[in-house]
Coordinates of C-alpha atoms in Angstrom, one line a residue:
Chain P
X1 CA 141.5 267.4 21.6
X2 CA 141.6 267.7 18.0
X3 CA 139.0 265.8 15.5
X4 CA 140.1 263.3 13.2
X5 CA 138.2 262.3 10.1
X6 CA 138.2 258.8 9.3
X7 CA 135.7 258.3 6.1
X8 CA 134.3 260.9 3.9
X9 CA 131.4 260.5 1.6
X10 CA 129.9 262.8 -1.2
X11 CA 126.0 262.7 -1.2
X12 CA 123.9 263.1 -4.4
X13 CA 122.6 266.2 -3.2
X14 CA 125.8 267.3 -2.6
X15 CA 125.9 267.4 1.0
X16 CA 129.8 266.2 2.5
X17 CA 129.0 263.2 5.4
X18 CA 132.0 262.3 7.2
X19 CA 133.0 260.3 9.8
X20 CA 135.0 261.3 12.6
X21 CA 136.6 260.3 15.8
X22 CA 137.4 262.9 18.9
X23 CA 139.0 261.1 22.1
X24 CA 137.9 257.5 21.0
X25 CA 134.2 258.5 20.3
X26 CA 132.6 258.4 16.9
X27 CA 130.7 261.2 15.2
X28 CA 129.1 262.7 12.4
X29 CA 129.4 265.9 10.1
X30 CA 127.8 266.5 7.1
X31 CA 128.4 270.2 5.4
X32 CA 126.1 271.7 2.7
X33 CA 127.4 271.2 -0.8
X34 CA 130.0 273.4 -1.3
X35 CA 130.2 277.0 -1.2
X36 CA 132.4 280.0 -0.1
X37 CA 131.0 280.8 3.4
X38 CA 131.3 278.7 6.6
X39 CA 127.9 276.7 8.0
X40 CA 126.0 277.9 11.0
X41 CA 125.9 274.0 12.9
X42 CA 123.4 272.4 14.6
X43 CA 123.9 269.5 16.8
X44 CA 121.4 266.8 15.8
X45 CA 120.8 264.5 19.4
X46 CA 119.2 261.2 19.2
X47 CA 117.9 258.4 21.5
X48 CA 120.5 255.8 22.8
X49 CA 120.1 253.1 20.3
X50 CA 123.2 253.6 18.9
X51 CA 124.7 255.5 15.8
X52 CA 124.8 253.0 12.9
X53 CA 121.1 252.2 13.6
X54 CA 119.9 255.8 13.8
X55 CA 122.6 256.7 10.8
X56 CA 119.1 257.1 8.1
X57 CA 117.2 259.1 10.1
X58 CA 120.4 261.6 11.7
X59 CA 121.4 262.0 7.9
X60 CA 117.6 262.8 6.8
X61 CA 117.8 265.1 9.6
X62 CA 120.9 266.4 8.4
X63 CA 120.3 266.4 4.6
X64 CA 117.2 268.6 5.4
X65 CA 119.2 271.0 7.4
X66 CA 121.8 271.2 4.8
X67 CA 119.1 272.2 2.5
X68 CA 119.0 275.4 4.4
X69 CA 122.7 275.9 4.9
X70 CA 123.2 274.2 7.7
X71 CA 125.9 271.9 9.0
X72 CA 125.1 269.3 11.6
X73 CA 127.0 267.0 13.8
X74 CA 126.5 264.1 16.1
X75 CA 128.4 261.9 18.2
X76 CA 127.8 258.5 19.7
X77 CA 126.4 258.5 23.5
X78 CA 128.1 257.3 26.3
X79 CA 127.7 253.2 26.7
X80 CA 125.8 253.2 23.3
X81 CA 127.1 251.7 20.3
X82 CA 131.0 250.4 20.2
X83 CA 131.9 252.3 23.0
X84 CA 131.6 250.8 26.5
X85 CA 128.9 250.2 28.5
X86 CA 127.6 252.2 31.5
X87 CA 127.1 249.7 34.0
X88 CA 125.1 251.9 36.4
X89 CA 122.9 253.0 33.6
X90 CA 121.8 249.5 32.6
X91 CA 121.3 248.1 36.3
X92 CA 118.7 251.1 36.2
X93 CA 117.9 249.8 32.8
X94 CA 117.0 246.5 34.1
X95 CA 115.1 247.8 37.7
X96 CA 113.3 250.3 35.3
X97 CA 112.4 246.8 33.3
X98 CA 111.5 245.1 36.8
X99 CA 109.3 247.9 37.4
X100 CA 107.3 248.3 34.6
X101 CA 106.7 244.5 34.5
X102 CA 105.3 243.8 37.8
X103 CA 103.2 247.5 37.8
X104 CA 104.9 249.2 40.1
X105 CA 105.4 252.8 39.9
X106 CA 108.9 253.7 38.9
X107 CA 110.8 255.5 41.5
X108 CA 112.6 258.8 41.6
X109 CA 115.9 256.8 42.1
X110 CA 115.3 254.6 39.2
X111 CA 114.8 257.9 37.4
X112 CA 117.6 259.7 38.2
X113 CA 120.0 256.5 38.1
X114 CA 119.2 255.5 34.7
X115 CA 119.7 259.5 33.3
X116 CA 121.7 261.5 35.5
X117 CA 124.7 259.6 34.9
X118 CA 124.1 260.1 30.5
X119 CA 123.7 263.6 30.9
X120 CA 126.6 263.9 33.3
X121 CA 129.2 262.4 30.9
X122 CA 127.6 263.2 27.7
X123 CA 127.2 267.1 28.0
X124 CA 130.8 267.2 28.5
X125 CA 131.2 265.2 25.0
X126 CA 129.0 267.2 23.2
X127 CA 131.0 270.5 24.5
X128 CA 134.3 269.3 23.6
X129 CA 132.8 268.7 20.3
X130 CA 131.6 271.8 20.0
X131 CA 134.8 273.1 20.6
X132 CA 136.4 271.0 17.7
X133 CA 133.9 271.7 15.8
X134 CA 134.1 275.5 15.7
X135 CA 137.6 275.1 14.3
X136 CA 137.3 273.9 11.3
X137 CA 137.1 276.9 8.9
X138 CA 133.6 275.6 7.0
X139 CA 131.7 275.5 10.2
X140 CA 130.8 278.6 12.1
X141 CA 128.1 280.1 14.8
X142 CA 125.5 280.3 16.3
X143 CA 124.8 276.7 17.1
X144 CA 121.7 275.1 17.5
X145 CA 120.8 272.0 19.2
X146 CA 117.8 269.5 18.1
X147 CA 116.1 266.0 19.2
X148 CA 117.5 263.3 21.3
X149 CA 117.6 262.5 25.0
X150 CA 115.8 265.6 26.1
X151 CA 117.2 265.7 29.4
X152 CA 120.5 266.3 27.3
X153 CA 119.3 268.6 25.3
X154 CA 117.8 271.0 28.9
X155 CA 121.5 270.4 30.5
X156 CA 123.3 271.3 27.3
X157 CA 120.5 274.4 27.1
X158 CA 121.3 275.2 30.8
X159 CA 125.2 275.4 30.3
X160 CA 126.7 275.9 26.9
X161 CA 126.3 279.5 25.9
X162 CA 126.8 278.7 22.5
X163 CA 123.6 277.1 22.0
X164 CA 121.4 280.0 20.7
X165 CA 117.9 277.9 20.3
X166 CA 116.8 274.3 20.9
X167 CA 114.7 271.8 19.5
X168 CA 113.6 269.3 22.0
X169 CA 111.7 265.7 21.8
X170 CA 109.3 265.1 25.0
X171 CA 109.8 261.9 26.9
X172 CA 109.2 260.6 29.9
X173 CA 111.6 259.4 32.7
X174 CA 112.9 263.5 33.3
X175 CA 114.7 263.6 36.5
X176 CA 113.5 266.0 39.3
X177 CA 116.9 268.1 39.2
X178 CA 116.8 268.2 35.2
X179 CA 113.4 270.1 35.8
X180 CA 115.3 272.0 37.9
X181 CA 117.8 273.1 35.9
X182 CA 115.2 274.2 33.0
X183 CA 114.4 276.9 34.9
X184 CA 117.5 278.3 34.5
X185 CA 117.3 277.9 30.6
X186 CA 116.9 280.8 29.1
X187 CA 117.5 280.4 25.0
X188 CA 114.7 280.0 22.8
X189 CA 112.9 276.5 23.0
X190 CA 110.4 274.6 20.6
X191 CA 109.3 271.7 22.2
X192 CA 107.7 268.5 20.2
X193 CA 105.5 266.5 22.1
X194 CA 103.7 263.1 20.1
X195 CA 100.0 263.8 22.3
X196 CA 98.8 260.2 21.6
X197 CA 102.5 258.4 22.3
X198 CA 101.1 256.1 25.1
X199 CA 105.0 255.4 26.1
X200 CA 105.5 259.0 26.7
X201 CA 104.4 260.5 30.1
X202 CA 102.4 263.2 29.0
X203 CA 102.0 265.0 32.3
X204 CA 105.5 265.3 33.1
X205 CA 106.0 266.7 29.6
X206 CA 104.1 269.9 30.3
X207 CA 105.4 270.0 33.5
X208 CA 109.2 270.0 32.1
X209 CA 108.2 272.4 29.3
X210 CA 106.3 275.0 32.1
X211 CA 109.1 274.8 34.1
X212 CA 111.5 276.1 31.5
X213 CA 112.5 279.8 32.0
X214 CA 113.1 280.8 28.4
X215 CA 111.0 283.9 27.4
X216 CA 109.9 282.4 24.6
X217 CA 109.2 278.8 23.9
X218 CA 106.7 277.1 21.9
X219 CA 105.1 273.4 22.5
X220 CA 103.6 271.4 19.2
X221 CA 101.9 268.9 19.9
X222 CA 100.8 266.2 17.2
X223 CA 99.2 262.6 16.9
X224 CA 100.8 260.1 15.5
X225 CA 102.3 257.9 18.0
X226 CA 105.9 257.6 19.3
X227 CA 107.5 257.7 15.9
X228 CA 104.7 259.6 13.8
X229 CA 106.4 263.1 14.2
X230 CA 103.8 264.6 10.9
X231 CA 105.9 266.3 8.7
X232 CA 104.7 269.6 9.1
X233 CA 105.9 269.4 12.4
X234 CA 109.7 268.3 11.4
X235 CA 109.8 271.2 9.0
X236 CA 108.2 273.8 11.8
X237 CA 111.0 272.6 14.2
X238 CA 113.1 273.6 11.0
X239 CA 111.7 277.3 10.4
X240 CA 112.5 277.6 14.5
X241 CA 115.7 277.1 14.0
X242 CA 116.8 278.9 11.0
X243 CA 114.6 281.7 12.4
X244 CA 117.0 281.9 15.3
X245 CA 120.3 281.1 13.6
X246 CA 120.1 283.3 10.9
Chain C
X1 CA 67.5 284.0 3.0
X2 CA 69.4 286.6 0.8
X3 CA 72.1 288.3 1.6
X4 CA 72.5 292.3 0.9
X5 CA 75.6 294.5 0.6
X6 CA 75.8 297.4 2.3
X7 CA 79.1 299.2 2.0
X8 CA 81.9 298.3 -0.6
X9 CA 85.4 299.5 0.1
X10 CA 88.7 298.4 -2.1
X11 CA 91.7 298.4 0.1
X12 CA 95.0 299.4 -0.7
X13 CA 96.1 295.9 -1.5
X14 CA 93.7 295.0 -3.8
X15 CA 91.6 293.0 -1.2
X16 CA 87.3 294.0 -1.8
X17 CA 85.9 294.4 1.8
X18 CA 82.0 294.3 1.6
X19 CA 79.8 294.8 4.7
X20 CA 76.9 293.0 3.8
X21 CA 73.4 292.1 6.3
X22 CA 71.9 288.8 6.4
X23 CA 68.2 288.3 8.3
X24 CA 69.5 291.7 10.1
X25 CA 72.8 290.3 11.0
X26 CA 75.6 292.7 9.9
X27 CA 78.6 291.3 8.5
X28 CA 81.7 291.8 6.5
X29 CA 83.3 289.9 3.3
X30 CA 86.9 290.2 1.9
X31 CA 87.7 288.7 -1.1
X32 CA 91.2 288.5 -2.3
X33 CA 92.5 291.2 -5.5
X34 CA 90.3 290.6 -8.9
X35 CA 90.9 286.8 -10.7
X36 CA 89.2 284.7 -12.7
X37 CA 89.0 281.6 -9.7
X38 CA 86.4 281.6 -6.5
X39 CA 88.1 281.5 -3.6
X40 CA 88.0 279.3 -0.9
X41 CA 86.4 280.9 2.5
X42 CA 87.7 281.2 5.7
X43 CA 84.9 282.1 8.4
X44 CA 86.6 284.1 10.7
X45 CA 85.5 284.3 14.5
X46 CA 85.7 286.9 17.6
X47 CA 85.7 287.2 21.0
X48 CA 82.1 288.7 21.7
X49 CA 83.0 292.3 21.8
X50 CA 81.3 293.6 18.6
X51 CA 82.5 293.8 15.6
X52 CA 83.3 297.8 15.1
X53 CA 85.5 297.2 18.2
X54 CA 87.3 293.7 16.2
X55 CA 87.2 295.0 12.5
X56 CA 90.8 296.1 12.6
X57 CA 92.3 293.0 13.8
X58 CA 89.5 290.8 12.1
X59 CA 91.1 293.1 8.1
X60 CA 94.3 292.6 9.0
X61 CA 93.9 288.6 9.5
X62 CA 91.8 288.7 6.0
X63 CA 93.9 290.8 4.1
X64 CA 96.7 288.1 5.1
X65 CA 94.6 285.4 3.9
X66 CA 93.6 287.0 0.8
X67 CA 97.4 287.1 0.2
X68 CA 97.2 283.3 -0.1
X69 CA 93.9 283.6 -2.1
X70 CA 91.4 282.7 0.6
X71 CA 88.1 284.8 0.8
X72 CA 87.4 286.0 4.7
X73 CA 84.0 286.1 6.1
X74 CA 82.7 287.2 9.2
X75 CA 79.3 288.3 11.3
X76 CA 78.3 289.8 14.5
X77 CA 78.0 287.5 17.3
X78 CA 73.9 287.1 19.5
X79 CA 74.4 290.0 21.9
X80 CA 77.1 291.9 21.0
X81 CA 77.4 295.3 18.6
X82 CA 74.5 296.7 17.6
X83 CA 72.4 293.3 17.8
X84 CA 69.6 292.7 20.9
X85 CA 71.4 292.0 23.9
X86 CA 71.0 288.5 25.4
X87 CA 69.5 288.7 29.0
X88 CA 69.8 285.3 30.2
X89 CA 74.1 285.4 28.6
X90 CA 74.0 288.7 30.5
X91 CA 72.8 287.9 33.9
X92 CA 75.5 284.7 33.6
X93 CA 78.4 287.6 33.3
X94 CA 76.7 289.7 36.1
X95 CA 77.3 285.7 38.3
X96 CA 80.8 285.2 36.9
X97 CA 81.7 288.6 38.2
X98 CA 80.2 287.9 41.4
X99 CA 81.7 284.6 41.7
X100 CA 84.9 286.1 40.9
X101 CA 84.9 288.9 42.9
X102 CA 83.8 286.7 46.0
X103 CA 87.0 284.5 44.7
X104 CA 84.5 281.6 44.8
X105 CA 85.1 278.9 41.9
X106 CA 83.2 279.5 38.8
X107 CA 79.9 276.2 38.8
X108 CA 79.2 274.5 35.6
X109 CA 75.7 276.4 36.0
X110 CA 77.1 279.8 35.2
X111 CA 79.0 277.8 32.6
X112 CA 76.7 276.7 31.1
X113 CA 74.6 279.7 31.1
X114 CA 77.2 282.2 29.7
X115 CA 78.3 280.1 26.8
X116 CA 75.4 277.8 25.5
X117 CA 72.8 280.2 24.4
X118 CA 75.6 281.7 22.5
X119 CA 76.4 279.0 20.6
X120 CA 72.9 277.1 20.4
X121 CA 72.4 280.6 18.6
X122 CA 75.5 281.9 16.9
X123 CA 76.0 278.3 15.0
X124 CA 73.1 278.8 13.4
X125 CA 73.6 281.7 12.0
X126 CA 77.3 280.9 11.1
X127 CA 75.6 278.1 8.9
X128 CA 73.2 280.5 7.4
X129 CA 75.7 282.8 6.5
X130 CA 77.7 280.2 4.9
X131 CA 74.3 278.9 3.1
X132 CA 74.2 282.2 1.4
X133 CA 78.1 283.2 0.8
X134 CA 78.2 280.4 -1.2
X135 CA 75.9 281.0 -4.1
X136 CA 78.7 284.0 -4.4
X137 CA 80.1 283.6 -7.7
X138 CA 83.1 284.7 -6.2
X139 CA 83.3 282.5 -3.0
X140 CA 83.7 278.8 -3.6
X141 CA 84.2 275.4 -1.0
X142 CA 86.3 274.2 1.0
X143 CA 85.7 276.4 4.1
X144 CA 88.1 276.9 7.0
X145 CA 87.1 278.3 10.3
X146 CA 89.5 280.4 12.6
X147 CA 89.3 281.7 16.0
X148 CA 86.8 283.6 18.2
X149 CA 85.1 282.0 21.0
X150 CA 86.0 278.5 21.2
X151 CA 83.0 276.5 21.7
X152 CA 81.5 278.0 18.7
X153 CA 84.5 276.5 16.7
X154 CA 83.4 273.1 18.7
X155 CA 80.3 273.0 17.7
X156 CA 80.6 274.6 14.2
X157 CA 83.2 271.9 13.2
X158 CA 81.2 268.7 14.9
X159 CA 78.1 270.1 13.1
X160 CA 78.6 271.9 9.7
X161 CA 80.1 269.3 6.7
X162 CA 81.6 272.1 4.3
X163 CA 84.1 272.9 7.2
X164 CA 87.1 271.0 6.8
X165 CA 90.0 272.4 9.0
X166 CA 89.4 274.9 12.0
X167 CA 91.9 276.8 14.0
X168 CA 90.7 277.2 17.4
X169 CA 91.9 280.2 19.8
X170 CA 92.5 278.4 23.5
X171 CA 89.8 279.9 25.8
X172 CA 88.4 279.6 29.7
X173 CA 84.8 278.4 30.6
X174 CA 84.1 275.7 28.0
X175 CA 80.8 273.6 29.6
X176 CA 81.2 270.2 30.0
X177 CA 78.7 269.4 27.1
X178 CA 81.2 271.4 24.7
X179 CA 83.9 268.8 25.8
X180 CA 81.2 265.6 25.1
X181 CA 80.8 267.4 21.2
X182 CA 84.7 267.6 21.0
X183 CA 84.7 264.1 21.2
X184 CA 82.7 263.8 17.8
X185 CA 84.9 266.2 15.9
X186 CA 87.2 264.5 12.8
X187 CA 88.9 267.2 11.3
X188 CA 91.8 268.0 11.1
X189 CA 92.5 270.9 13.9
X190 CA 94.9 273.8 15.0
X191 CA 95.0 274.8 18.4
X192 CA 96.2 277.8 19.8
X193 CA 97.2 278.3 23.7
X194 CA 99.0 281.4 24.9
X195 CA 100.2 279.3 27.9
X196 CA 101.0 281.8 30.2
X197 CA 97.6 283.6 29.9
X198 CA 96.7 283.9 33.9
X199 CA 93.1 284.9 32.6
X200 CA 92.8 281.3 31.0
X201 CA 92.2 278.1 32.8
X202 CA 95.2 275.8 30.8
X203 CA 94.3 272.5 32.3
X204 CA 90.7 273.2 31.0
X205 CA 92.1 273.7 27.0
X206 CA 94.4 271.0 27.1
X207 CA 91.4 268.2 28.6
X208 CA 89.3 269.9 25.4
X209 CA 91.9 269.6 23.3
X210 CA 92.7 266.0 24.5
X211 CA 89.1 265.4 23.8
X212 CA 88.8 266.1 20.2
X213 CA 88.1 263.0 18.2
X214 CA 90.2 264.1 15.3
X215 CA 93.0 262.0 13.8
X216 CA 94.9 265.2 13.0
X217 CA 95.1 267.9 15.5
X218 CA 98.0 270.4 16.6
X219 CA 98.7 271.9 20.1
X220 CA 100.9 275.2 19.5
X221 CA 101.2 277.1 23.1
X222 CA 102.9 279.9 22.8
X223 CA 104.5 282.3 25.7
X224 CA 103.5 286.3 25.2
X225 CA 100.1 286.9 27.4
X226 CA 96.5 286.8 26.3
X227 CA 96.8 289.1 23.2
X228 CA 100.8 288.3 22.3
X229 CA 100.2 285.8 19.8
X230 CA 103.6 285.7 18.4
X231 CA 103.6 286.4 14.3
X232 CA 105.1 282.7 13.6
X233 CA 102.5 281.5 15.4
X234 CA 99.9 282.9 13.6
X235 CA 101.7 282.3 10.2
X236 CA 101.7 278.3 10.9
X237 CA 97.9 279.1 11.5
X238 CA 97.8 280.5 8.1
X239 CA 100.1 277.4 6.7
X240 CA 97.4 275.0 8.4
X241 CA 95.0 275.9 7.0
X242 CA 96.4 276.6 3.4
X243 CA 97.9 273.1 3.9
X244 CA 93.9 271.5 4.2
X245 CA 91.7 274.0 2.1
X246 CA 94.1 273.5 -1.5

């Protein structure tokens, strides 16, 4: 399925940001400024609020990266955005909602209904993009993966081969089979947890993190609340990943 | 109480490493290669197997520091090397043996008795230390603390002012009044945790580290075993702590 670029944009740090469109979903790439050899890529995730409102922070994200010489890519989620909704995801949505409001514990089916079907169609996106990706003669290997809907980010760990090392947000609502399936994850893993994010579920953080099988992984931990990432712990994530790209 | 130099050795790098005795406590100084500026001190801390038996790793972490202009300082812990052995800390390890041996769990009593005449008398003399390191011409404030037995690090950094930023090494047995003092500490904090260290007890660090009172504190766990520290771990430990003492 091949890419097709539908606005380009010249930063003032040089960095290339253009917009693209593979199979009817919208995406991301922004390229270092220019220069003779091809971009290692990493594939910058994000929570499902939809791209145009998490455009500033992805192209932060991405500026940053590029200041290493890094390329990076994203692509709209499935039912976020302008693309269609996923009706089984937001009745889960809404019990999830029920749940929470009258105090009940939320169940393993909520769980599961509300993610599983995400990470079932959007590892599949994020592959094909990959493979678009790739051919583009400024973009090269290895790829790295960072942030987002970490259930995502263990699946597309657990399955796509070119992923080489992964940054991954904590957050709560991790389906039993995703934990799973991050035993079988074997690339290197840095794992960013917000201690004090009373949204978060702490507990089944480190539970997901012990359970992955990589050899080497590293938690960091920081206060700061949900959004208070410190920035020593954004540029850390950083040195992970050019440390394993390079 | 005055502080007296006993050996003086200039190492290949330019770093000065002094022994020096204080009140009959030996310890050792490195100051960074000749300048015109005191350097900021890092007190550097052990595990309580004396200090012949830690010098090598105890250089190689100064001469690393001194690299980034910090002065290292360190002295022998109550009981261990060549100082007076501690009976009471003694018969506590003789229990913990037994206790272990006899796979029984490990009471608060034994605890208690294995690490808090350790620290009621190793802070102490930490503070001295730092009383008289300071009228050094050569030595000058802020003062970091790294490492070595953790509720030393606890107590040192809810008690002693002219520390401003500890890193503290994850460890096993911390008494429930070390946990209470945690709760008073307010600086800033990095915490090591070699998370698959079967001799530590994991849920025990991370209920200290949730414990500490400070605003800014890191978790970094790290796979590799008890003594596998991996280097970029220990190099954010050094970036901590350059980060807070400039």
């Amino acid at each position: 399925m091949p890419l097709h670029f539908t606005t380009e944009q010249r930063l003032d740090d040089g960095v290339l940001e253009r917009g693209f469109s593979l199979d009817g979903i919208p995406g991301i790439l922004w390229t270092p400024a220019p220069s003779s050899a091809p971009a290692p890529l990493i594939l910058l995730g994000h929570p499902p609020l939809g791209l145009p409102a998490m455009h500033p922070r992805l192209a932060a994200r991405a500026r940053l990266a590029a200041a290493d010489g890094f390329a990076s890519a994203t692509i709209e989620l499935p039912g976020s955005g302008e693309r269609p909704r996923l009706d089984a995801v937001d009745q889960a949505r809404s019990a999830l909602r029920r749940a929470l409001a009258a105090g009940e514990p939320v169940s393993d089916e909520i769980i599961d209904a509300l993610v599983l079907p995400l990470v079932d169609k959007a590892v599949p996106e994020w592959r094909a993009t990959l493979d678009a990706l790739l051919t583009l003669p400024e973009i090269t290997g290895p790829v790295g993966y960072s942030g987002g809907v970490i259930s995502i980010g263990v699946r597309l760990a657990a399955v796509e081969p070119r992923v080489v090392a992964a940054v991954l947000y904590a957050g709560s609502y991790i389906p039993r089979a995703i934990v799973e399936e991050a035993r079988t994850v074997g690339i290197p893993l840095h794992v960013l947890l917000q201690w004090d994010d009373e949204g978060n579920d702490r507990q089944a953080a480190l539970e997901l993190f012990d359970a992955f099988g990589s050899r080497e992984k590293c938690l960091n931990a920081n206060m700061g609340g949900h959004t208070g990432v410190p920035a020593h712990a954004g540029e850390a994530a950083g040195r992970f990943l050019a440390r394993h790209m390079r």
